[in-house]
Coordinates of C-alpha atoms in Angstrom, one line a residue:
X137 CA 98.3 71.9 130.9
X138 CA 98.0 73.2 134.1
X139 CA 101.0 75.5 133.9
X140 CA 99.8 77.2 131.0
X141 CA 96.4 78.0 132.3
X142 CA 98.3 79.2 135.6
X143 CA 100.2 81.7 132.9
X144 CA 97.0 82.7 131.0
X145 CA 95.4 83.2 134.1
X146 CA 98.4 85.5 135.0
X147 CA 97.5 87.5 131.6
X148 CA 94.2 88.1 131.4
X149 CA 94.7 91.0 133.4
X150 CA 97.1 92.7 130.8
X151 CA 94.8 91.3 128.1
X152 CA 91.5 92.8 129.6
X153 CA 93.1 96.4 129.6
X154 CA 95.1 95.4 126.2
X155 CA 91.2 94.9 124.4
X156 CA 89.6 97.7 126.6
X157 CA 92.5 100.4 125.1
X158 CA 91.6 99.3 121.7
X159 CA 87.8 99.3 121.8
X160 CA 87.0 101.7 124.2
X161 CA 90.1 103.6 125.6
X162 CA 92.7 106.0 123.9
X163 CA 93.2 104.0 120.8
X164 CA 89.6 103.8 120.0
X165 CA 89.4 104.7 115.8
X166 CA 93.0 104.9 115.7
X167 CA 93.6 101.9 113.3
X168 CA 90.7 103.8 110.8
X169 CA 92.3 107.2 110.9
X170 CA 96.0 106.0 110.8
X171 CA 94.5 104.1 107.3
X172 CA 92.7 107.1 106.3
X173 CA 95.7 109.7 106.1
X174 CA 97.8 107.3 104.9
X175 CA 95.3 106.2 101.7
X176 CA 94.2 110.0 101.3
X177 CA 97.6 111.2 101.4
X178 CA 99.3 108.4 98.6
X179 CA 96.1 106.8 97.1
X180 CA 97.4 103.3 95.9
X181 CA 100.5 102.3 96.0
X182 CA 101.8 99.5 93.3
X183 CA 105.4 98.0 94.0
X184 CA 108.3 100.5 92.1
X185 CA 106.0 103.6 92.2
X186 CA 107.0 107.1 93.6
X187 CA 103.7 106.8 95.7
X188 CA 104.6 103.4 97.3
X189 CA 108.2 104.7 98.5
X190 CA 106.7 108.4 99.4
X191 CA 104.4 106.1 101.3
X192 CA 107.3 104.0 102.9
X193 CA 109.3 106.9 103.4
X194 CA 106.8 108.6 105.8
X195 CA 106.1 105.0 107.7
X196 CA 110.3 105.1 108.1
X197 CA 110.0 109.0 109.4
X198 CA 106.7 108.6 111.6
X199 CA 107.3 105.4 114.1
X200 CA 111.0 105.9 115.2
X201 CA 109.7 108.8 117.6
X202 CA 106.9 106.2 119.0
X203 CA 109.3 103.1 119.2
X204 CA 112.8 104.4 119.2
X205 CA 114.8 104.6 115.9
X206 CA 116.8 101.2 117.2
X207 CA 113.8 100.0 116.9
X208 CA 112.8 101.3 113.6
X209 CA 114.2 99.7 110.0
X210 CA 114.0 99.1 106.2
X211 CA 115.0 95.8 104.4
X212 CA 115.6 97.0 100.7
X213 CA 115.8 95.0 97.5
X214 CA 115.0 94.7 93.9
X215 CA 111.6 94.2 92.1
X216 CA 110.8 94.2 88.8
X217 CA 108.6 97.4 87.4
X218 CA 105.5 97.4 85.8
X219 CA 104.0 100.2 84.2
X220 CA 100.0 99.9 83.1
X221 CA 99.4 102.8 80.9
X222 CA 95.9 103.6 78.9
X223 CA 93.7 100.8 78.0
X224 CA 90.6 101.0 76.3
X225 CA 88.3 98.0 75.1
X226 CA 84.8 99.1 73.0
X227 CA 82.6 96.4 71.3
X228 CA 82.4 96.8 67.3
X229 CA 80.6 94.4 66.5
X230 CA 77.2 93.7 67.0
X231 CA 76.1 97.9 67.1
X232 CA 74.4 97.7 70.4
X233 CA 71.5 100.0 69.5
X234 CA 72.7 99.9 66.3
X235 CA 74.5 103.2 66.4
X236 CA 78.2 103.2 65.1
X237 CA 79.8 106.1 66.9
X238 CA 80.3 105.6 69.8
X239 CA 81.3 102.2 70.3
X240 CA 79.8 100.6 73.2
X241 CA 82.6 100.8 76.0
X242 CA 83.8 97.4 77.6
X243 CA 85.2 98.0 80.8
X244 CA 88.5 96.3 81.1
X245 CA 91.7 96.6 83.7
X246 CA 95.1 95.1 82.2
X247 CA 96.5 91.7 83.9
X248 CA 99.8 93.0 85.4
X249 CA 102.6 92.1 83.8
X250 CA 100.9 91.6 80.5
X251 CA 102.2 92.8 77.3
X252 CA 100.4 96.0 75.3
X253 CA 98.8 95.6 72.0
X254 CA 101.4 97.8 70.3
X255 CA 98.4 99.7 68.8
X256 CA 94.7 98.9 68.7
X257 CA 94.4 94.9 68.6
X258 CA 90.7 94.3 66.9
X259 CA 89.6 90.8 66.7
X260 CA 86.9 88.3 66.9
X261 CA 86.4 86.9 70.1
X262 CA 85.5 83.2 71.2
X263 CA 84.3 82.7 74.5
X264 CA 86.0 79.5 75.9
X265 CA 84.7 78.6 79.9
X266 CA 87.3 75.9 81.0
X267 CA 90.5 74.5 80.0
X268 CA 88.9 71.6 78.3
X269 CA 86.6 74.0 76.5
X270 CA 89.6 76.1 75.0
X271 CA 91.1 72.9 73.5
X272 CA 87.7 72.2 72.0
X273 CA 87.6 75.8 70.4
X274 CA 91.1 74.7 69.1
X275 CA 90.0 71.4 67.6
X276 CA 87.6 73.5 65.7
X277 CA 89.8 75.7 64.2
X278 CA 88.0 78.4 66.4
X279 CA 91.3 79.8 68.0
X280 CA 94.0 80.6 66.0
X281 CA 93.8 85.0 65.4
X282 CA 90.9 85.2 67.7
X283 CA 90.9 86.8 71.0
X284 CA 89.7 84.2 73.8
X285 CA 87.4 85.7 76.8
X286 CA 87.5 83.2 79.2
X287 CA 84.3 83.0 81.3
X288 CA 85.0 80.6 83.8
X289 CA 82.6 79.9 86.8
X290 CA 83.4 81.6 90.3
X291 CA 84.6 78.7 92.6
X292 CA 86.2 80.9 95.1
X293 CA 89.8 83.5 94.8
X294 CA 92.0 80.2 95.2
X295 CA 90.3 78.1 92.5
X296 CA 89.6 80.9 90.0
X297 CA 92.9 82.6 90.2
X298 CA 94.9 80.0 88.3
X299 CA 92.6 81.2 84.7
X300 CA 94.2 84.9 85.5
X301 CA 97.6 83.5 85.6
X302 CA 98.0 80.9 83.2
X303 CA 95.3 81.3 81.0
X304 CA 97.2 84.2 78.3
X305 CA 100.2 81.5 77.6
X306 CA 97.3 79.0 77.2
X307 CA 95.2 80.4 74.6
X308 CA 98.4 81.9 72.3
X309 CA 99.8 78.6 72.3
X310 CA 96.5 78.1 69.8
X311 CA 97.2 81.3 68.4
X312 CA 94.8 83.1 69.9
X313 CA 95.8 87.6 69.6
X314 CA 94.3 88.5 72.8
X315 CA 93.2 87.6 76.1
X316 CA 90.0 89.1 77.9
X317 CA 89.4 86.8 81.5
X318 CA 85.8 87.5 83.6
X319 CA 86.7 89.5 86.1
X320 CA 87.4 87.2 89.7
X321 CA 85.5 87.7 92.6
X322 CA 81.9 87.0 93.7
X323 CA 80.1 90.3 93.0
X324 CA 80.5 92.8 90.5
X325 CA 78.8 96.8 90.1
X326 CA 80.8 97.0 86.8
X327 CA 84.2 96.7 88.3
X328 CA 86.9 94.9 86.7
X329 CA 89.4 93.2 88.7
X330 CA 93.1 93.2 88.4
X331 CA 96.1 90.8 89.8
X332 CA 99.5 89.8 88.7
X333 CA 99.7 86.7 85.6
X334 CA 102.7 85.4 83.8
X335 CA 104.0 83.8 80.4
X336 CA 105.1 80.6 80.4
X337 CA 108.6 79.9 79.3
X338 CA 110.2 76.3 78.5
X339 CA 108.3 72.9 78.8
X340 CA 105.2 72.4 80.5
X341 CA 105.3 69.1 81.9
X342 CA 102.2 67.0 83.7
X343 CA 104.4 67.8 86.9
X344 CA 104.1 71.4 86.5
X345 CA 101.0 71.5 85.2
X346 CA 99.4 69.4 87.8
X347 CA 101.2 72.6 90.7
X348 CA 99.1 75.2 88.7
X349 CA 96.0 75.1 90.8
X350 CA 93.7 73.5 88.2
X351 CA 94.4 69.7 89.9
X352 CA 95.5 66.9 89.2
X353 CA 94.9 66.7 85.3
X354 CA 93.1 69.8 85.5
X355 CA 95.5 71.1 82.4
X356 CA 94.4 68.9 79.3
X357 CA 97.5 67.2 77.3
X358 CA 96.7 69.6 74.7
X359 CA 98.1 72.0 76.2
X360 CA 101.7 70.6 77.5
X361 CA 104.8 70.9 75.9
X362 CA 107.7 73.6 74.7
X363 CA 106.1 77.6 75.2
X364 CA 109.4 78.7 74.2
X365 CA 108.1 79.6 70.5
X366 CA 104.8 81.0 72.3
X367 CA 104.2 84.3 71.7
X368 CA 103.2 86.9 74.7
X369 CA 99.6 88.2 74.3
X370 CA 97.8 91.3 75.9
X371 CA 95.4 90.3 78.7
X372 CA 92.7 92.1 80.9
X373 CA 90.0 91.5 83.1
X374 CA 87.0 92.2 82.2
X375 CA 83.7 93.1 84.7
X376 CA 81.2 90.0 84.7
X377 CA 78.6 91.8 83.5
X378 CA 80.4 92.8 80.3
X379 CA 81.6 88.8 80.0
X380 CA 78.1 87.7 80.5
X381 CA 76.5 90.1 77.5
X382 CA 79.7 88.6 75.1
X383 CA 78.9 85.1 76.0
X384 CA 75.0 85.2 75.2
X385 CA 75.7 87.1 72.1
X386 CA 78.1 84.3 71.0
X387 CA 75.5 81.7 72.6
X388 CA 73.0 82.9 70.0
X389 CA 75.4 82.3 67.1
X390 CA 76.2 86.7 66.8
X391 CA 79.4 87.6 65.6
X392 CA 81.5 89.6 68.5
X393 CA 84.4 91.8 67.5
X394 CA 86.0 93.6 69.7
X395 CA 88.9 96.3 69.7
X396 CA 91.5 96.6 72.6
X397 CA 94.3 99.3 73.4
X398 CA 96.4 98.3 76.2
X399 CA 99.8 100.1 77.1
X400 CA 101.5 97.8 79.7
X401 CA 105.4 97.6 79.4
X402 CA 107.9 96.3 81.6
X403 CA 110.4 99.1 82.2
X404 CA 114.0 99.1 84.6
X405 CA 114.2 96.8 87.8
X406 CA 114.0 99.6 90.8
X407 CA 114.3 99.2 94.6
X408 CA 111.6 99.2 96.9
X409 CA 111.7 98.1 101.4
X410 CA 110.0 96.4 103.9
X411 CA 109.7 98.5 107.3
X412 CA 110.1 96.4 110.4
X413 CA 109.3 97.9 114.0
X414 CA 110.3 96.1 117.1
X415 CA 109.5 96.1 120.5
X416 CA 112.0 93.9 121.9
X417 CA 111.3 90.7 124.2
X418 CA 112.0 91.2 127.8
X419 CA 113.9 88.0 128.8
X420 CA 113.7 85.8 125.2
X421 CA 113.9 88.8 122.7
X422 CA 115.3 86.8 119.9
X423 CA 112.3 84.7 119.9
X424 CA 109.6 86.6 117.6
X425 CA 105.9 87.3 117.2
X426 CA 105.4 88.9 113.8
X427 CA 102.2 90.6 113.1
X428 CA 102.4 92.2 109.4
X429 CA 100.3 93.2 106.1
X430 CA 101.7 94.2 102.7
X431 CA 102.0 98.1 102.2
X432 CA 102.0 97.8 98.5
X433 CA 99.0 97.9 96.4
X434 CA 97.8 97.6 92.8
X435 CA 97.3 101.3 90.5
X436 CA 93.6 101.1 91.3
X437 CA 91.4 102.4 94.0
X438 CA 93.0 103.4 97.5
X439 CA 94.9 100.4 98.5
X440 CA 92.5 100.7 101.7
X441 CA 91.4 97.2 102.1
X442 CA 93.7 95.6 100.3
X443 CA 96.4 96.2 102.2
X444 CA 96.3 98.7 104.6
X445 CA 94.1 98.4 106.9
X446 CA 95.1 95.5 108.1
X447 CA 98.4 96.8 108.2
X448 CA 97.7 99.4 110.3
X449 CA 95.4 96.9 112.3
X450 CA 98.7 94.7 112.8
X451 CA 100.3 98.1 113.5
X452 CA 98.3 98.7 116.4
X453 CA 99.1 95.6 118.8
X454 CA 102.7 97.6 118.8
X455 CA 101.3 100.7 119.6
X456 CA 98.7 99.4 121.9
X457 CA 101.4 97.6 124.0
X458 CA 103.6 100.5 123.9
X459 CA 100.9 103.0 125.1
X460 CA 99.9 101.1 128.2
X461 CA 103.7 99.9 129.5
X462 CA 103.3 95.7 128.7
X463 CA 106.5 94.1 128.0
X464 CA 106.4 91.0 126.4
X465 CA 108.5 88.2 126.9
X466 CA 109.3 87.8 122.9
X467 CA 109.9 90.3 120.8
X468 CA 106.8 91.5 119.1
X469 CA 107.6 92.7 115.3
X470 CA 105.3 94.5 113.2
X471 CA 106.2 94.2 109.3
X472 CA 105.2 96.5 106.3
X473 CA 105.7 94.5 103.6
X474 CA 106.3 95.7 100.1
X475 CA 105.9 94.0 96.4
X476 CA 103.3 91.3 97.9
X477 CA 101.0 91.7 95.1
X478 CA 104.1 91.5 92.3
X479 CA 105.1 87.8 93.8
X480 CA 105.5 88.7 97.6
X481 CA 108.6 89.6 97.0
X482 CA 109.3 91.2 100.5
X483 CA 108.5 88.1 102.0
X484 CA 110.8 86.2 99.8
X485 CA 113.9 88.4 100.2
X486 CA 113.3 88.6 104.1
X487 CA 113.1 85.1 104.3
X488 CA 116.2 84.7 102.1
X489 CA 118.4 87.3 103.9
X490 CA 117.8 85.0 107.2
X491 CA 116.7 87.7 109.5
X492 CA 114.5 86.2 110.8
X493 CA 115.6 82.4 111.5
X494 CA 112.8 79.6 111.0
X495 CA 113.4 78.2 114.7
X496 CA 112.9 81.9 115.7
X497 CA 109.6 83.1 114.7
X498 CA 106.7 81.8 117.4
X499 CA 103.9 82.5 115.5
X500 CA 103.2 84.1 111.8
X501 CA 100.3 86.6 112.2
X502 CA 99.4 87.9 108.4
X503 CA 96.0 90.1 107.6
X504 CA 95.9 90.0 104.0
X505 CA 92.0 88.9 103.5
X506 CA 90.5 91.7 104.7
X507 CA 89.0 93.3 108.5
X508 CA 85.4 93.6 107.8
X509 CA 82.9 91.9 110.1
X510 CA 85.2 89.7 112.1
X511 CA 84.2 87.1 114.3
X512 CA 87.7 85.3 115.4
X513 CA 90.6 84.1 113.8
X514 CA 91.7 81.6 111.0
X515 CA 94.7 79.2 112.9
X516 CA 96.8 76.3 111.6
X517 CA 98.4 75.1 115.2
X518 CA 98.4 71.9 116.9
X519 CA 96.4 71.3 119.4
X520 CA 98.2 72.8 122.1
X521 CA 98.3 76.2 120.4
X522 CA 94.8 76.0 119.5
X523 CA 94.1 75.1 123.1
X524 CA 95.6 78.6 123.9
X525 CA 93.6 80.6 121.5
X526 CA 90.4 79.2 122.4
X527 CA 91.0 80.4 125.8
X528 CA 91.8 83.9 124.9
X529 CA 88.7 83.4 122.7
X530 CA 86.2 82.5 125.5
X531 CA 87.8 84.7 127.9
X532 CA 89.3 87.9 126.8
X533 CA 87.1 88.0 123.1
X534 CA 84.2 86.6 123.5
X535 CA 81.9 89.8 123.2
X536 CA 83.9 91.1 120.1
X537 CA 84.8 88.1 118.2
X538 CA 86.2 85.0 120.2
X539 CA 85.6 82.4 117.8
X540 CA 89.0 80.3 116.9
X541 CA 88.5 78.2 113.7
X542 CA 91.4 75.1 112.9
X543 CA 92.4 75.5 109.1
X544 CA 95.1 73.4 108.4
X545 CA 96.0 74.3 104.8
X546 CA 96.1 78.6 105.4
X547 CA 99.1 79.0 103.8
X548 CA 99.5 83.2 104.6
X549 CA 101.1 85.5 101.6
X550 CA 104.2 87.1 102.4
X551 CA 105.0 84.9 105.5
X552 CA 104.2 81.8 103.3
X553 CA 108.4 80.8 103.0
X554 CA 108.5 80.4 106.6
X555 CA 106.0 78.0 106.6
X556 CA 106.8 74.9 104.6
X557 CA 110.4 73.6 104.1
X558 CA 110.6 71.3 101.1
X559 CA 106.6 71.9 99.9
X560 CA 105.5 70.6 103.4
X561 CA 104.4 72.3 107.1
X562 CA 106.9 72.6 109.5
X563 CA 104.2 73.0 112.2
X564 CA 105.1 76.8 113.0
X565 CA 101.4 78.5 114.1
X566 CA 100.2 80.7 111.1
X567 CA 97.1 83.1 112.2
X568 CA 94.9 85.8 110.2
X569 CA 91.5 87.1 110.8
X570 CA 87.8 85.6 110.2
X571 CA 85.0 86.9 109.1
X572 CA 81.4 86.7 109.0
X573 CA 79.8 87.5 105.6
X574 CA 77.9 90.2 105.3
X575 CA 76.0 90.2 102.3
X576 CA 73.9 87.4 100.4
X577 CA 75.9 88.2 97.1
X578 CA 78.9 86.4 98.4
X579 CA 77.2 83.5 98.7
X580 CA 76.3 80.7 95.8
X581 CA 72.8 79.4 96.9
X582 CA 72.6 76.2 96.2
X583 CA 68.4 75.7 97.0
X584 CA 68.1 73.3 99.6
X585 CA 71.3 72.7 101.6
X586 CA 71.4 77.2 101.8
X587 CA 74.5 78.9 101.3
X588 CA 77.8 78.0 100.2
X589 CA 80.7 80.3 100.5
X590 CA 83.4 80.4 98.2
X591 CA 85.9 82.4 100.2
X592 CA 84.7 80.3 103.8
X593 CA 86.4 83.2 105.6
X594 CA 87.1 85.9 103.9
X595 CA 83.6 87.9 103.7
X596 CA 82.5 90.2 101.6
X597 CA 86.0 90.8 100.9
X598 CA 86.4 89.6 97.2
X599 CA 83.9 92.2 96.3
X600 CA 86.4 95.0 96.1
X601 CA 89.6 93.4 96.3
X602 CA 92.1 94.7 93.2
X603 CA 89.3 97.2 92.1
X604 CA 88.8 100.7 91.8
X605 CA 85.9 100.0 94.8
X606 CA 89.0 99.5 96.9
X607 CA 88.7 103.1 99.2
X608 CA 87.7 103.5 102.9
X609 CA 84.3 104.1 102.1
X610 CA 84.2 100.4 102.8
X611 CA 85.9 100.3 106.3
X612 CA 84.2 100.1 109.3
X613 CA 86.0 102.1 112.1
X614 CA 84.4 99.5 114.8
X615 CA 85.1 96.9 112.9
X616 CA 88.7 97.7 112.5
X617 CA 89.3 98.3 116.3
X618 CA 87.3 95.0 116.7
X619 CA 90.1 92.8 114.2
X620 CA 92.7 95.1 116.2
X621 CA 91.9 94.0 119.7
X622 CA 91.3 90.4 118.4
X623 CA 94.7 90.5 117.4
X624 CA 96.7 92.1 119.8
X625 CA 94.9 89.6 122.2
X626 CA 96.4 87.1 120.7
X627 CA 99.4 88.4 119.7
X628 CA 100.6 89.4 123.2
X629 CA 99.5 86.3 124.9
X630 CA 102.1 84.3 122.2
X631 CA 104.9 86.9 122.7
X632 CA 104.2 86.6 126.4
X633 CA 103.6 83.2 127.7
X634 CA 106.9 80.5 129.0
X635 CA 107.1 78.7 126.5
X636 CA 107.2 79.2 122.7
X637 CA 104.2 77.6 120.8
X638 CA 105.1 73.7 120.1
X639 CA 105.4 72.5 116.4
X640 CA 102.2 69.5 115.8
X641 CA 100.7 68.2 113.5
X642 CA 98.1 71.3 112.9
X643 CA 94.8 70.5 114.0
X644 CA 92.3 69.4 111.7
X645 CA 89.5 71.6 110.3
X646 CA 86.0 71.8 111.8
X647 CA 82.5 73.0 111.8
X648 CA 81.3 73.9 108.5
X649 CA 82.2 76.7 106.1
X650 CA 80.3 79.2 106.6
X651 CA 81.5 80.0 109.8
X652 CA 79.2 81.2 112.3
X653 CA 78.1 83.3 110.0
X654 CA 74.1 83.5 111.5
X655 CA 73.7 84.1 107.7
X656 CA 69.9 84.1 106.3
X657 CA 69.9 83.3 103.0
X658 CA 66.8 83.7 100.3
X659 CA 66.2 79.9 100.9
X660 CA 66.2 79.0 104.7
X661 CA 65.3 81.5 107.6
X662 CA 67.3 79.3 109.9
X663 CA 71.0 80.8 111.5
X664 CA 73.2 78.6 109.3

């Protein structure tokens, strides 16, 4: 369209000083040190802690002087509270090295939301590795009083997740005491990994079952029906390492018995907020770009890459604008989101309080996947939209990560309920970072075709993600202002263009995915 490349054109200036400010100008580090005060001064930050709101509370006292306090807001409401406790997990039985005292320790990390053990829980364990496999077990009688450690294959976050989820209901509606799940994630150094599961109430129907995430008829008959009568069972993650010892102890017929201590309790409903900052649109200001991350974590690590980097990354399209004088035509909003990992619960009640109208938001701009190694961006647009990314790609961001990769399904976190109406697209643009891997361990080798990703854009991320590994010793400072600029690029060229982005059909997927990830693995030498 020859009008919009007559506007773009008229950008590129803005953009070109909007990228230089980031990477080489005043702002240069500022997305890494922001992150690192923030993490060193409140560590994590899990939804209805004193160290999430402390955490808010300085966000809320902090930007009004930068953006005005009109500018400035919270959006409060209610979440549920989960409190972890101790845990402890130690093998009894066999005596590795055949000593006793002490019992080898099993590192573990409690499911959130699970139950505790109301004292120590010690029970044989059966080692199922797929839904079908449990029901098996159960056939055999090899269930019922046991406690199940499912070691399921890695197929990727989105594929794998549904076992941390569903699987406790599963297993203690065969009567299983106890669930211990193979930690999720690519790549382990002995870290278990945590994340949010729930216990199924009522019938189970193929319907439902069939919505898990295990596909269609992924969840055997077996294990449909009434969970009213199904009893809530302790669960926690366990690191892969410690999953793979139990499972070739069991595999050579050895007796496993383990002993787990877990405290988790739910305790009062509390009140937590979402911080929004504005800069408001010039000439359409009720027409909205949102850039956001959640500012919630889980009780583990720092809460640095999972979430806030990015949210500061977000954070610094608003400050980069502000710094240098631009002024959008849109408004451009910046959003703090809190209780994502519980639910994304600030998402949810956002949507729900309707301040931000569906046929108002331009674009939904989420980093909740990490900012490591980026090479572009992850879009579901039409064509048009993509059209306009590309260009920004190839002519403000080619030297720092200008790539533009269609994904039709990315689905965000938080800004997910904007985003379908009635379980399908409504065609508004949903954007988040891409990355290139970094490391051969995130990678499957499969021998002769070379790598295959599991997470196709999400790096090395999955390494650390809900793990005490989780600190900035992981972030990259150039890296960061990299995924800033890449952003803000983007960002600004939405907010600031005639015409708000059209709502298509999103354009399909393409190229492969590994995504130009020049990756070498231990079977080819060739850039894959």
């Amino acid at each position: 369209d020859g009008e919009v490349e007559k506007a773009l054109n008229a950008l590129k200036g803005d953009l070109t000083r909007l990228v230089e400010h980031i990477m080489a100008g005043r702002a240069r580090g500022e997305a890494y040190n922001r992150t690192a005060l923030f993490v060193d001064t409140f560590g994590h930050r899990q939804a209805g802690s004193e160290s999430l709101e402390h955490s808010l509370e300085d966000l809320l006292a902090m930007l009004p002087p930068i953006f005005g306090a009109g500018n400035v807001r919270s959006h409060p409401f209610s979440i549920p509270r989960w409190v972890r406790g101790r845990e402890a997990c130690s093998l009894i039985s066999p005596l590795v090295g055949f000593i006793s005292y002490p019992a080898r320790t099993l590192e573990i990390l409690g499911l959130g939301f699970s139950v505790g053990t109301d004292g120590p829980l010690e029970a044989d364990v059966v080692v199922a590795t797929s839904l079908a496999h449990l029901v098996e077990l159960h056939m055999k009688d090899l269930v019922k009083e046991r406690i199940v450690l499912f070691d399921m294959p890695y197929l990727g976050y989105g594929k794998t997740r549904p076992f941390r989820t569903h699987c406790a209901s599963f297993a203690a509606k065969f009567g299983a005491k106890g669930l211990l799940l193979r930690s999720i994630g690519p790549f382990s150094l002995n870290s278990p990994h945590t994340g949010s599961m729930t216990y199924r109430k009522g019938q189970l129907t193929r319907a439902t079952a069939d919505g898990l995430g295990f596909g269609a008829g992924g969840v055997p008959m077996e294990l449909l029906g009434d969970y009213d009568g199904v009893p809530e069972i302790p669960a926690a993650a366990m690191t892969k390492e410690d999953a793979a010892m139990i499972h070739r102890m069991l595999v050579r017929g050895t007796l496993v018995r383990v002993r787990l201590e877990m405290e988790g309790k739910m305790e009062n409903s509390t009140t937590t907020r979402n911080v929004i900052v504005d800069i408001v649109g010039s000439d359409k200001p009720d027409e909205v770009v949102v850039v956001s991350g959640h500012i919630d974590s889980w009780d583990v690590g720092q809460g640095a890459l999972d979430d806030a980097a990015p949210s500061f990354v977000c954070l610094q399209t608003l400050l980069s604008v502000k710094a240098l004088n631009l002024q959008p035509r849109r408004t451009l909003r910046m959003i703090f989101w809190s209780a994502e990992e519980i639910g994304s619960l600030g998402g949810k009640s956002y949507f729900e309080s309707n301040l931000l109208p569906t046929e108002t938001l331009a674009i939904a701009i989420e980093l909740d996947f990490g900012i490591m190694n980026p090479s572009g961006i992850q879009l579901r647009a039409d064509k048009s939209t993509f059209d306009v990314a590309r260009w920004v790609g190839s002519k403000v961001l080619s030297s720092i990560g200008g790539q533009v990769y269609a994904d039709p399904t990315f689905g965000t976190s938080d800004m997910y309920f904007w985003l379908s109406k009635n379980g399908a697209t409504n065609g508004i643009p949903a954007m988040t970072i891409a990355h290139k891997p970094a490391s051969e361990h995130a990678a499957s080798v499969s021998g002769v075709g070379g790598p295959v990703w599991p997470d196709k854009w999400q790096g090395d991320y999955f390494f650390y993600h809900h793990t005490h590994a989780d600190t900035m010793e992981i972030l990259d400072s150039g890296q960061m202002d990299r995924s800033a600029a890449i952003i803000a690029a983007h960002a600004y060229t939405i907010a600031s263009l005639p015409d708000m982005p059209s709502r298509g059909e999103a354009k399909a997927a393409t190229g492969t995915d590994i995504v130009n990830s020049c990756f070498r693995s231990s079977v080819s030498s060739q850039c894959v």
